[in-house]
Short mmCIF file of C-alpha atoms and ligand atoms in Angstrom, two decimals:
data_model
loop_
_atom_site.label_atom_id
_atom_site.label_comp_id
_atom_site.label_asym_id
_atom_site.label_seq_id
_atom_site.Cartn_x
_atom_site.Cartn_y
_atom_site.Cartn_z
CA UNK Z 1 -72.85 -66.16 196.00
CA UNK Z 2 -73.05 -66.94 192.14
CA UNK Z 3 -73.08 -63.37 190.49
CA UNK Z 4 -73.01 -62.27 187.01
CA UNK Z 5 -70.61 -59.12 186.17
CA UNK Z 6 -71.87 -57.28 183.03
CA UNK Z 7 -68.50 -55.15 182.15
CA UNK Z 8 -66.22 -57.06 184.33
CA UNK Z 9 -63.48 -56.31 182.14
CA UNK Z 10 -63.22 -52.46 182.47
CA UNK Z 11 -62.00 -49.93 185.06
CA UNK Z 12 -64.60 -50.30 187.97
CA UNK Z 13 -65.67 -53.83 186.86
CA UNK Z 14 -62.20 -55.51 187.14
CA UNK Z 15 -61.07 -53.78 190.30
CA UNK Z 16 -64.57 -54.98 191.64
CA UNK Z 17 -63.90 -58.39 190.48
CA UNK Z 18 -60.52 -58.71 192.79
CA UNK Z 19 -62.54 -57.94 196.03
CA UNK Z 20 -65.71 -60.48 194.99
CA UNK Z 21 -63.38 -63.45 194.34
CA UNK Z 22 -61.34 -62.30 197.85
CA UNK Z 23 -64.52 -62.63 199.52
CA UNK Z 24 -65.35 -65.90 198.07
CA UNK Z 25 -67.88 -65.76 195.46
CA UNK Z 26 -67.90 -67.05 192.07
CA UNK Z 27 -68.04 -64.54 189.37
CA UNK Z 28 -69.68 -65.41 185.85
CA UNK Z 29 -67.88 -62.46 183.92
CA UNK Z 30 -69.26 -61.07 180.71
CA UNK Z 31 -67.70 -57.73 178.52
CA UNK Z 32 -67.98 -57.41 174.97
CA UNK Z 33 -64.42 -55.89 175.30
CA UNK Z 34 -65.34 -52.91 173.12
CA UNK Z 35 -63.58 -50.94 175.98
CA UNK Z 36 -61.60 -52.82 177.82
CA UNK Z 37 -58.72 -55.69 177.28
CA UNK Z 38 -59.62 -59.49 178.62
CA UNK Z 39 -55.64 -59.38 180.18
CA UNK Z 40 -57.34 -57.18 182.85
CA UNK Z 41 -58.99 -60.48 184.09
CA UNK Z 42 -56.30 -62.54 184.06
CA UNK Z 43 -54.66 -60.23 185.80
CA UNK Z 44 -57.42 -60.19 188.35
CA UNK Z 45 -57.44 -63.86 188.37
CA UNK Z 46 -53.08 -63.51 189.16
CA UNK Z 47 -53.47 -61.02 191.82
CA UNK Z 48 -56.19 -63.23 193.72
CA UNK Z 49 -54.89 -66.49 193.13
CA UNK Z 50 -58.47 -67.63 191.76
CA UNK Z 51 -60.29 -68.20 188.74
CA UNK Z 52 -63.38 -66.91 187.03
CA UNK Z 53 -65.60 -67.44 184.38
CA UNK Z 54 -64.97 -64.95 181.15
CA UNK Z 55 -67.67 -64.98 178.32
CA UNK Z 56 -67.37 -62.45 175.63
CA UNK Z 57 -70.53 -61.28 174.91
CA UNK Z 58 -72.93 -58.44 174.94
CA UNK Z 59 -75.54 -57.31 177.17
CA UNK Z 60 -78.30 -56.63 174.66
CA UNK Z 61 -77.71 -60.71 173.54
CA UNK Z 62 -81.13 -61.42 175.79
CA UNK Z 63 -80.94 -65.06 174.88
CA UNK Z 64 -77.14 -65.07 175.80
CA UNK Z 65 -77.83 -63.37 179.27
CA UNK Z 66 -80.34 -65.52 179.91
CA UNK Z 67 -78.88 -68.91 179.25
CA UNK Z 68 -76.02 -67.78 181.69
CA UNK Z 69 -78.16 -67.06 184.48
CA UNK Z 70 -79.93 -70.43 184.42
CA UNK Z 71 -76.58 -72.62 183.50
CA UNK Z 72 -74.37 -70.68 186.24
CA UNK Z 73 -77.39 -70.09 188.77
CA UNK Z 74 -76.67 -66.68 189.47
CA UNK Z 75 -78.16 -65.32 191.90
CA UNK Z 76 -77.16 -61.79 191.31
CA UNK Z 77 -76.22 -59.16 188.94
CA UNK Z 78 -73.44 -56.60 189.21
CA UNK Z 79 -74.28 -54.26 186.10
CA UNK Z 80 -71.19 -52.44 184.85
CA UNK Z 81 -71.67 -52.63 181.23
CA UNK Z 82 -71.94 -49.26 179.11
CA UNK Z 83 -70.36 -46.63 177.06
CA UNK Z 84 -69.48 -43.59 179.40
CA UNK Z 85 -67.87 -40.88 177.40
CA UNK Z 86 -69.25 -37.58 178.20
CA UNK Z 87 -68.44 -35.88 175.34
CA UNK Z 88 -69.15 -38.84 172.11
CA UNK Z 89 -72.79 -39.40 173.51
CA UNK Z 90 -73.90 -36.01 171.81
CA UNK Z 91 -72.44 -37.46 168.85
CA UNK Z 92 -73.87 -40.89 168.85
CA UNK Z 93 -76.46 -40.33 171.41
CA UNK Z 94 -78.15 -43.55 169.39
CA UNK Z 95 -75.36 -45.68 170.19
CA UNK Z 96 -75.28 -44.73 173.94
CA UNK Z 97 -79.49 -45.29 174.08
CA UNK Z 98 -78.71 -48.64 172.52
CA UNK Z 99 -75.92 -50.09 174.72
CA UNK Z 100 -77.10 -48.29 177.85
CA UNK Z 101 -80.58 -47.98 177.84
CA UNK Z 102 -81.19 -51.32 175.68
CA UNK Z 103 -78.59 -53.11 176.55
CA UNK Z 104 -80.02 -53.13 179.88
CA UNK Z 105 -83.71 -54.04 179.19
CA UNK Z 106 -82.51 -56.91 177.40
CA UNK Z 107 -80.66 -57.99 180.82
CA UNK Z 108 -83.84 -57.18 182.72
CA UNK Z 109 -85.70 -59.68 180.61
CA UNK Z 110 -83.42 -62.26 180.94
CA UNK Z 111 -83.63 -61.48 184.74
CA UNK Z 112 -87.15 -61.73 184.92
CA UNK Z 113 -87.27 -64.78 182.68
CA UNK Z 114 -84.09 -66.60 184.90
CA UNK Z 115 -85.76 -65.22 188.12
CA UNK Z 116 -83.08 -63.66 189.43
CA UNK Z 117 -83.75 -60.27 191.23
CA UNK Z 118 -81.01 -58.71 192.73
CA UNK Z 119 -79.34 -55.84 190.57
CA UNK Z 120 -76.66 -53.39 191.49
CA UNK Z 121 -76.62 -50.92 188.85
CA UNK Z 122 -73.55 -48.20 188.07
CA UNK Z 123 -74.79 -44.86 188.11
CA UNK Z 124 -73.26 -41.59 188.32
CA UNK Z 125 -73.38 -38.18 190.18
CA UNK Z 126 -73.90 -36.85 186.54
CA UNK Z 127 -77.45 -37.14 187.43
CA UNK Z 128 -77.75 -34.42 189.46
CA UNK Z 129 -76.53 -32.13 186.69
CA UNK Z 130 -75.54 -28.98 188.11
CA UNK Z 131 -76.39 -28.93 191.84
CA UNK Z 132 -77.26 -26.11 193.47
CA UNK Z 133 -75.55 -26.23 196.51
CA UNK Z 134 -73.15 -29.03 197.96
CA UNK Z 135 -72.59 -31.11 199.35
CA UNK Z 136 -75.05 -33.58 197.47
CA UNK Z 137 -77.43 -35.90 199.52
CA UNK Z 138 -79.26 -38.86 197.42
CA UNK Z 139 -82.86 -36.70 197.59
CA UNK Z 140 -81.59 -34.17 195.38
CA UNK Z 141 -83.41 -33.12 192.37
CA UNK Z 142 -82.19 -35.43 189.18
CA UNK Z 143 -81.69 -34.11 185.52
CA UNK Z 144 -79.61 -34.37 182.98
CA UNK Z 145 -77.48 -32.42 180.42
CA UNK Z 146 -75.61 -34.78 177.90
CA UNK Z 147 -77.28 -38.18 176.29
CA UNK Z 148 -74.62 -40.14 178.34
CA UNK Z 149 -76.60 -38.76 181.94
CA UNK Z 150 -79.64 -39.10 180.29
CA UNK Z 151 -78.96 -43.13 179.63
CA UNK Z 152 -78.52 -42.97 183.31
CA UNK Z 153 -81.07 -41.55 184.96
CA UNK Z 154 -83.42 -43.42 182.58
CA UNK Z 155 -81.82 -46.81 183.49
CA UNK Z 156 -82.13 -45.46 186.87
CA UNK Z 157 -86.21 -45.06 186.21
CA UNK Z 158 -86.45 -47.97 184.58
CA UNK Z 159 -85.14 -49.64 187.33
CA UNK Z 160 -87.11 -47.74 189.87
CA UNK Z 161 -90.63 -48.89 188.18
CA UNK Z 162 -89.92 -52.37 187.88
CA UNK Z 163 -89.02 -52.95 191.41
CA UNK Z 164 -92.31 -50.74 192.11
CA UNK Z 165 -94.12 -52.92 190.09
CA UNK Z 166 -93.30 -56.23 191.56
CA UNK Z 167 -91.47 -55.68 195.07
CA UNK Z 168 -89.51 -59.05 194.99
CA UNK Z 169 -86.72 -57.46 193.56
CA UNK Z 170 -83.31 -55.67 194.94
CA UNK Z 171 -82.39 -52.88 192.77
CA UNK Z 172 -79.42 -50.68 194.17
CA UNK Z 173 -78.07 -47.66 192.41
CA UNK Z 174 -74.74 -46.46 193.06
CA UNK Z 175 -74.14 -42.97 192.24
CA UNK Z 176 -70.23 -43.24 191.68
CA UNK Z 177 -68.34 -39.70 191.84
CA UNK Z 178 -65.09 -39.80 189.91
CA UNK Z 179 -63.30 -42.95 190.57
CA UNK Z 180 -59.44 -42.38 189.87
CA UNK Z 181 -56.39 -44.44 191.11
CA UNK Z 182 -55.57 -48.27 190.89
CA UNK Z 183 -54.86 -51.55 192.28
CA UNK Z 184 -51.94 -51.37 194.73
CA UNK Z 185 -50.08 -54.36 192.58
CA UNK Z 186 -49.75 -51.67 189.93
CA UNK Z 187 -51.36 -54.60 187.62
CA UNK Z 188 -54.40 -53.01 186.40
CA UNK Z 189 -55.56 -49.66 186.50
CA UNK Z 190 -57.45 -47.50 183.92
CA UNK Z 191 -56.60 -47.88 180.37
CA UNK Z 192 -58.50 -44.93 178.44
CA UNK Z 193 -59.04 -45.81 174.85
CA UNK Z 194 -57.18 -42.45 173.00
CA UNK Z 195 -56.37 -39.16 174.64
CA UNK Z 196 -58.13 -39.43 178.26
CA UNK Z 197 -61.27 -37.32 178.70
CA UNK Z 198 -60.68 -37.72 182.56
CA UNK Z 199 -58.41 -35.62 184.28
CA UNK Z 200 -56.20 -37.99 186.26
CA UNK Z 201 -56.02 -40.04 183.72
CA UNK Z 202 -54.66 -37.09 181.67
CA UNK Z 203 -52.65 -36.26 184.25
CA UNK Z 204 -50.65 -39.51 183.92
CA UNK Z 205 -49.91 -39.29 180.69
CA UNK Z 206 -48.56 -35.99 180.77
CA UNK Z 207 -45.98 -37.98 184.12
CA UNK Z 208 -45.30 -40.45 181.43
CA UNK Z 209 -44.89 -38.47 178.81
CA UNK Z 210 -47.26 -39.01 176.45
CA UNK Z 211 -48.57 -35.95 176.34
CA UNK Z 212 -47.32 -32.61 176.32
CA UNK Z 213 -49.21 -30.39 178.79
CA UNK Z 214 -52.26 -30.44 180.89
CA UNK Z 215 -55.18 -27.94 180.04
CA UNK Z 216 -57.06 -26.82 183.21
CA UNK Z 217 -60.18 -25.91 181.66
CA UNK Z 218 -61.06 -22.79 183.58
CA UNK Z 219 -59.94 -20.95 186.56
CA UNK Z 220 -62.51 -18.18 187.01
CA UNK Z 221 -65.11 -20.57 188.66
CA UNK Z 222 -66.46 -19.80 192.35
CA UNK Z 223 -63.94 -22.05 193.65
CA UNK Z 224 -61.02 -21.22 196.13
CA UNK Z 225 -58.49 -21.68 193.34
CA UNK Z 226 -60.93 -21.05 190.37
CA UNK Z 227 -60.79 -24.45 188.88
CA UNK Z 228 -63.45 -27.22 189.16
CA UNK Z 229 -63.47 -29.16 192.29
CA UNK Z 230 -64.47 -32.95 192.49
CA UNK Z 231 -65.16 -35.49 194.72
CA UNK Z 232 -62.59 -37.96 193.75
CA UNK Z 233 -62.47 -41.42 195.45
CA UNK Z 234 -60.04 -44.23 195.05
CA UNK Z 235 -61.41 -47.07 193.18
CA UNK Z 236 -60.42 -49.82 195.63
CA UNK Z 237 -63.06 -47.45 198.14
CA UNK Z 238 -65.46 -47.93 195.37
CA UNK Z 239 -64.91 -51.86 194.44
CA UNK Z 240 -65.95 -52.12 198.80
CA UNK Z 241 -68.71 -50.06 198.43
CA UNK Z 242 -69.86 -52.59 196.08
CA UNK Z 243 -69.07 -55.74 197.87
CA UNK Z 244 -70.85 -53.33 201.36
CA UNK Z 245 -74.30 -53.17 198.68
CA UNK Z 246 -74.05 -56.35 197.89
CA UNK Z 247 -73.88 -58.29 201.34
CA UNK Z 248 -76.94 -55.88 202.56
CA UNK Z 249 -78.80 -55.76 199.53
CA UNK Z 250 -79.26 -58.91 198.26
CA UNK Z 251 -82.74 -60.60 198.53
CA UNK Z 252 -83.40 -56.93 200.55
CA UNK Z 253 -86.16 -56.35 198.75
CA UNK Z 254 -86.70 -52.30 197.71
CA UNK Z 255 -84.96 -49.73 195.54
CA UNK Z 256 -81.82 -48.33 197.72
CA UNK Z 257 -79.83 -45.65 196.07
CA UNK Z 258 -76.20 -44.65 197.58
CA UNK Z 259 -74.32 -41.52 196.62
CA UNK Z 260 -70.28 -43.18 196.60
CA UNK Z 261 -67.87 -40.48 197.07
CA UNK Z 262 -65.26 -39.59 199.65
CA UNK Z 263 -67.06 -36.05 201.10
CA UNK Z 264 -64.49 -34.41 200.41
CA UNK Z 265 -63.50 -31.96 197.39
CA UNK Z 266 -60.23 -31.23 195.30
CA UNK Z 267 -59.68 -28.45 192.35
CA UNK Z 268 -57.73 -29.58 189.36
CA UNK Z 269 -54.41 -27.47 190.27
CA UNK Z 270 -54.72 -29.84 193.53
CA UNK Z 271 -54.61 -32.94 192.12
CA UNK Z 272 -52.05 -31.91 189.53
CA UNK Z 273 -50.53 -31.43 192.75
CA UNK Z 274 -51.12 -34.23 194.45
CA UNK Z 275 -49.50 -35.77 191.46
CA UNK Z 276 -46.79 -34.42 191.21
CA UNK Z 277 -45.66 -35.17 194.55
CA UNK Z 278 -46.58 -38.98 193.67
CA UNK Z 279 -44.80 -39.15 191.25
CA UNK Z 280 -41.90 -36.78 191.59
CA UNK Z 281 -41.74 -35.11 188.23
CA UNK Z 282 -42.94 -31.67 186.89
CA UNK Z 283 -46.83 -31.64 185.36
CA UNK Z 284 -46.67 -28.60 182.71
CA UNK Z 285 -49.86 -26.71 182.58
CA UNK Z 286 -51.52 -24.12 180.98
CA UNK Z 287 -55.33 -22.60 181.80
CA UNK Z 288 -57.56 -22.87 178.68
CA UNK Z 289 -61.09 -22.18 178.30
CA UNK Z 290 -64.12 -23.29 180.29
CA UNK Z 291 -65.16 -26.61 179.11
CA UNK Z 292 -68.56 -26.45 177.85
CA UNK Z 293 -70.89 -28.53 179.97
CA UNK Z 294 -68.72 -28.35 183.50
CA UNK Z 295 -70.00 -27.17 186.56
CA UNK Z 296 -68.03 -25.72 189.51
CA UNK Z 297 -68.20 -28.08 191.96
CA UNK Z 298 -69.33 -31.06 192.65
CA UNK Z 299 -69.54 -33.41 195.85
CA UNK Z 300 -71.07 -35.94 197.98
CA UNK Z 301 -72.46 -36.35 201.20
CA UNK Z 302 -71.98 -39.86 201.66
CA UNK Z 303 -73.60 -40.10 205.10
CA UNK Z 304 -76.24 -42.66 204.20
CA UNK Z 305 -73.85 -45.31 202.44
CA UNK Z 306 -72.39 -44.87 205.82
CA UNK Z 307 -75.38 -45.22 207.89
CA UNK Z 308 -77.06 -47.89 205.57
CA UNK Z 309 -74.11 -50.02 204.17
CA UNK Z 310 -71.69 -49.33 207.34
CA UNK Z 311 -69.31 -48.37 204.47
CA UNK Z 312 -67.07 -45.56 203.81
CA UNK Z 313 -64.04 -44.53 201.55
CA UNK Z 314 -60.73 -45.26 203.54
CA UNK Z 315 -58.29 -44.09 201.27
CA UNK Z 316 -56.97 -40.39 200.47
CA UNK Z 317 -55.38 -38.62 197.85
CA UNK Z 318 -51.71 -39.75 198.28
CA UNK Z 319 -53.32 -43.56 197.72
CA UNK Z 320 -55.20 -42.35 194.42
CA UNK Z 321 -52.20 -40.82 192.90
CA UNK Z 322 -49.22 -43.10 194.12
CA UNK Z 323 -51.54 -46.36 192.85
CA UNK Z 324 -52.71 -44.42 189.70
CA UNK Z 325 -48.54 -43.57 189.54
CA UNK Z 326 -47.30 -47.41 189.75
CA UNK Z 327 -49.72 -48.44 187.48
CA UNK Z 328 -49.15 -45.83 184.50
CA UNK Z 329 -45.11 -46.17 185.02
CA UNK Z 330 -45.34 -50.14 185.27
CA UNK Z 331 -47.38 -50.18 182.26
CA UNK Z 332 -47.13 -46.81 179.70
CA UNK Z 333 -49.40 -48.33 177.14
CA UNK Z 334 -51.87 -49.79 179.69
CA UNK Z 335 -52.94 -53.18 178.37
CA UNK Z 336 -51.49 -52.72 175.71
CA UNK Z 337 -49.06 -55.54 174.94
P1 NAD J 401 -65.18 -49.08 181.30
O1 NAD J 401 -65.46 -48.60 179.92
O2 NAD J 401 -63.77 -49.28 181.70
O3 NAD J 401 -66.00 -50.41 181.61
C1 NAD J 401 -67.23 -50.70 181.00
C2 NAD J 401 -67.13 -52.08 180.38
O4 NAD J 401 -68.36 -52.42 179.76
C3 NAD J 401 -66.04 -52.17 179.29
O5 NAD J 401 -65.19 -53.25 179.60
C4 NAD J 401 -66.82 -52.40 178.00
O6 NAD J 401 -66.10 -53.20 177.09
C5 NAD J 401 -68.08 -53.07 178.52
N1 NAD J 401 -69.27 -52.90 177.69
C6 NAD J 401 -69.76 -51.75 177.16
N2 NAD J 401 -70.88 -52.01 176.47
C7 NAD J 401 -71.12 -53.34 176.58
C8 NAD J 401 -72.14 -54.21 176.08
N3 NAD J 401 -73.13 -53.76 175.33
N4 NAD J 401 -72.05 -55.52 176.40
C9 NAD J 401 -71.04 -56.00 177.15
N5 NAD J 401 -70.05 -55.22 177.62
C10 NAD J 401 -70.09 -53.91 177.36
O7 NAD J 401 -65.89 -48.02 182.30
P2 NAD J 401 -65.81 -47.91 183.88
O8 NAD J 401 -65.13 -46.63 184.20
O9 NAD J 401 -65.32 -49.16 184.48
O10 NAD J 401 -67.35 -47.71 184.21
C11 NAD J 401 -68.19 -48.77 184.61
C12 NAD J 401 -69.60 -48.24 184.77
O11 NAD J 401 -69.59 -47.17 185.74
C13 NAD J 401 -70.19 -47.65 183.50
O12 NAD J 401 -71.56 -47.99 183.44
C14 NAD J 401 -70.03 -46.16 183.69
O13 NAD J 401 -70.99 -45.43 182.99
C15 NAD J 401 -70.21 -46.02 185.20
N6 NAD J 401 -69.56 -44.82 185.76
C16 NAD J 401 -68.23 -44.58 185.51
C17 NAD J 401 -67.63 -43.43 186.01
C18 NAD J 401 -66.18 -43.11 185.72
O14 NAD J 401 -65.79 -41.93 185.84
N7 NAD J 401 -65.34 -44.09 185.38
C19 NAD J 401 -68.38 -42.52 186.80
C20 NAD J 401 -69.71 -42.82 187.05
C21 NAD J 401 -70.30 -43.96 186.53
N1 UFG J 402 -60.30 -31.12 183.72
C1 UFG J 402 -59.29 -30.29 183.27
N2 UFG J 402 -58.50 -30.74 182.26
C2 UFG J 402 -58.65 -31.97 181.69
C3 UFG J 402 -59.68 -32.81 182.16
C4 UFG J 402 -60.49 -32.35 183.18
O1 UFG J 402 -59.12 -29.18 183.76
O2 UFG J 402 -57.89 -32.30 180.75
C5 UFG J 402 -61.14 -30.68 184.86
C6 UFG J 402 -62.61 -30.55 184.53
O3 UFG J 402 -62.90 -29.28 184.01
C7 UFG J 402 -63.24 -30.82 185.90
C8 UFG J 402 -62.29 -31.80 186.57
O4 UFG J 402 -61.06 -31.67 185.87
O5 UFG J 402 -63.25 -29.62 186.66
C9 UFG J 402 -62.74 -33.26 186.49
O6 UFG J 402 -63.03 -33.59 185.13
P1 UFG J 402 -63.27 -35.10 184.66
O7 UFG J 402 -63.49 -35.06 183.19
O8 UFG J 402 -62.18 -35.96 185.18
O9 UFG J 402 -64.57 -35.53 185.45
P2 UFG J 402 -66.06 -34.93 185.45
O10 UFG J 402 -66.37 -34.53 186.85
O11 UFG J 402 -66.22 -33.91 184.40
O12 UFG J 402 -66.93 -36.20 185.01
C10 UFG J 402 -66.70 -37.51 185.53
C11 UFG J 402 -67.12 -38.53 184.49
C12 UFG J 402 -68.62 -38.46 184.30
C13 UFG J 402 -69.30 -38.64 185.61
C14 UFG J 402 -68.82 -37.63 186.61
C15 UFG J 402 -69.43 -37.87 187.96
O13 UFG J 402 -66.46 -38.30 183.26
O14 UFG J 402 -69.02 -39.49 183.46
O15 UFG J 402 -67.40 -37.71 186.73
O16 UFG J 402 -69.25 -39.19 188.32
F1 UFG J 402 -70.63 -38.48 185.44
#
């Protein structure tokens, strides 16, 4: 299949990429590289042994999006593209409207206008804000609590009317839960712009490092161990859970929405753990405040992605931190060259 891959060149996107060209389609890749390197692609392109197309442009460019459809014939669109830190959207909640929000009604209309109709669109399990029980199932009420969720779950009704409004189309939201880890090659992997937001990523650097200490933010939560507990899930799980949406979803006409996430839950002081182990060396840490806008826990069912997409995550938590590991110690400065 001829698919277009808005934000190919980041963390999810480039991953994604490895397993699309290993199952033999032909990528059109586009990524205004405001957060991401374009080496990550040609390492992509190295590890698989293939080639893809790389345009540097952005998403709200309707005109650009659109004359790529027609002059690749895509016949799909993997939508990756947008800004995704938590914390900055309350400080430029504009900027995240812009790229998330409009950035993807421009690609809508220069879906509609190139007739293609099949959309797989990155969402998050940010959109169930603060759940009241877990684990999560897809039919749980949605909110919102930060601009960054709110670009979400307005993409993800935006999405939601148009495919109720004219029924040819695919649309498939992915909630993600917190993808961590890397490639097994060790050749990409996440490459936070700054100090990392994310906790494995912070993690890492502290391994390396880079940084001093780790902060676990809170440990007086209703928790076994007091600190937050996630679903995290190995991004090679979530690059197949694409590729699983993909084959069943395309010219499926509807609105399918998939929680991916592993089922299972880990507190910060266990995957500080976890990472330790992986990679043999002491993570300092000390137990700071409550970050403001966290929630205790947090984790999917991901029986329906099962049931629907006959997919599931595959890898544990010795995989997320050994392949997170090779890739921060092979490369300290990420893609940095
Ligand atoms: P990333 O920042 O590594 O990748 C996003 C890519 O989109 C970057 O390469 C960036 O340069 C590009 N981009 C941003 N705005 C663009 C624009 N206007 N035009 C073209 N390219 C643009 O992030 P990621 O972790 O790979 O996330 C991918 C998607 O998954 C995002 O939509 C994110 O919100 C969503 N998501 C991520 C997580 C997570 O924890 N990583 C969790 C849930 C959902
Ligand atoms: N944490 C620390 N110290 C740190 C960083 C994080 O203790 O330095 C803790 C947090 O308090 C939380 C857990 O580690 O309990 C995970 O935090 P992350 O920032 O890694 O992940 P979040 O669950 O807060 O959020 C992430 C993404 C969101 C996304 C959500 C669900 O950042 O965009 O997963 O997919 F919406």
């Amino acid at each position: 299949m001829k698919i277009l891959v808005t934000g190919g060149a980041g963390y999810i996107g480039s991953h994604t990429c490895i397993l699309l060209l290993e199952a033999g389609h032909t990528l059109v890749v586009i990524d205004n590289l405001s957060n991401s390197k374009a080496l990550s692609l040609s390492r992509v392109q190295e590890i698989t042994g293939q080639s893809l197309v790389f345009v540097q442009a952005d998403i709200r460019d309707e005109t650009a999006m659109f004359e790529l459809m027609k002059s690749h014939a895509i016949e799909a669109v993997i939508h990756f593209a947008g800004l995704k830190a938590v914390g900055e959207s309350s400080q430029i909640p504009v900027n995240y409207y812009d790229n998330n929000v409009g950035g993807t009604l421009a690609l809508l209309k220069a879906m509609q206008k190139a007739e293609v109709y099949n959309m797989i669109f990155s969402s998050s399990a940010t959109v169930y804000g603060d759940p009241q029980t877990v684990p999560i199932t897809e039919d749980f009420p949605l909110t919102a609590t930060n601009p960054y969720g709110w670009s979400k779950l307005m993409v993800e009704q935006i999405l939601s009317d148009l495919q109720a409004s004219d029924p040819q189309w695919s649309v498939t939201l992915l909630r993600y839960f917190n993808p961590v880890g890397a490639h097994p090659s060790g050749l990409i992997g996440e490459d936070p712009n700054g100090i990392p937001n994310n906790l494995l990523p912070y993690i890492a650097q502290v391994a390396i490092g880079r940084l001093e200490k780790l902060s676990v933010f809170g440990d007086d939560y209703p928790t076994p161990d007091g600190t937050g507990v996630r679903d995290y899930i190995h991004v090679m799980d979530l690059a197949k859970g694409h590729l699983a949406a993909l084959e069943r979803n395309t010219n499926r006409a509807g609105r399918h929405v998939y929680n991916l996430g592993t089922g299972q839950g880990y507190s910060v002081l266990e995957m500080r753990e976890a990472f330790a182990k992986a990679c043999q060396r002491e993570i300092p840490y000390v137990v700071s405040e409550r970050r403001p806008g966290d929630i205790a826990e947090c984790w999917a069912d991901p029986a329906w992605a099962q049931q629907d997409l006959d997919w599931s995550a595959e890898l544990g938590l010795e995989e997320m931190t050994t392949d997170a590991w090779r890739w921060q110690s092979r490369f300290p400065n990420g893609f940095e060259e």
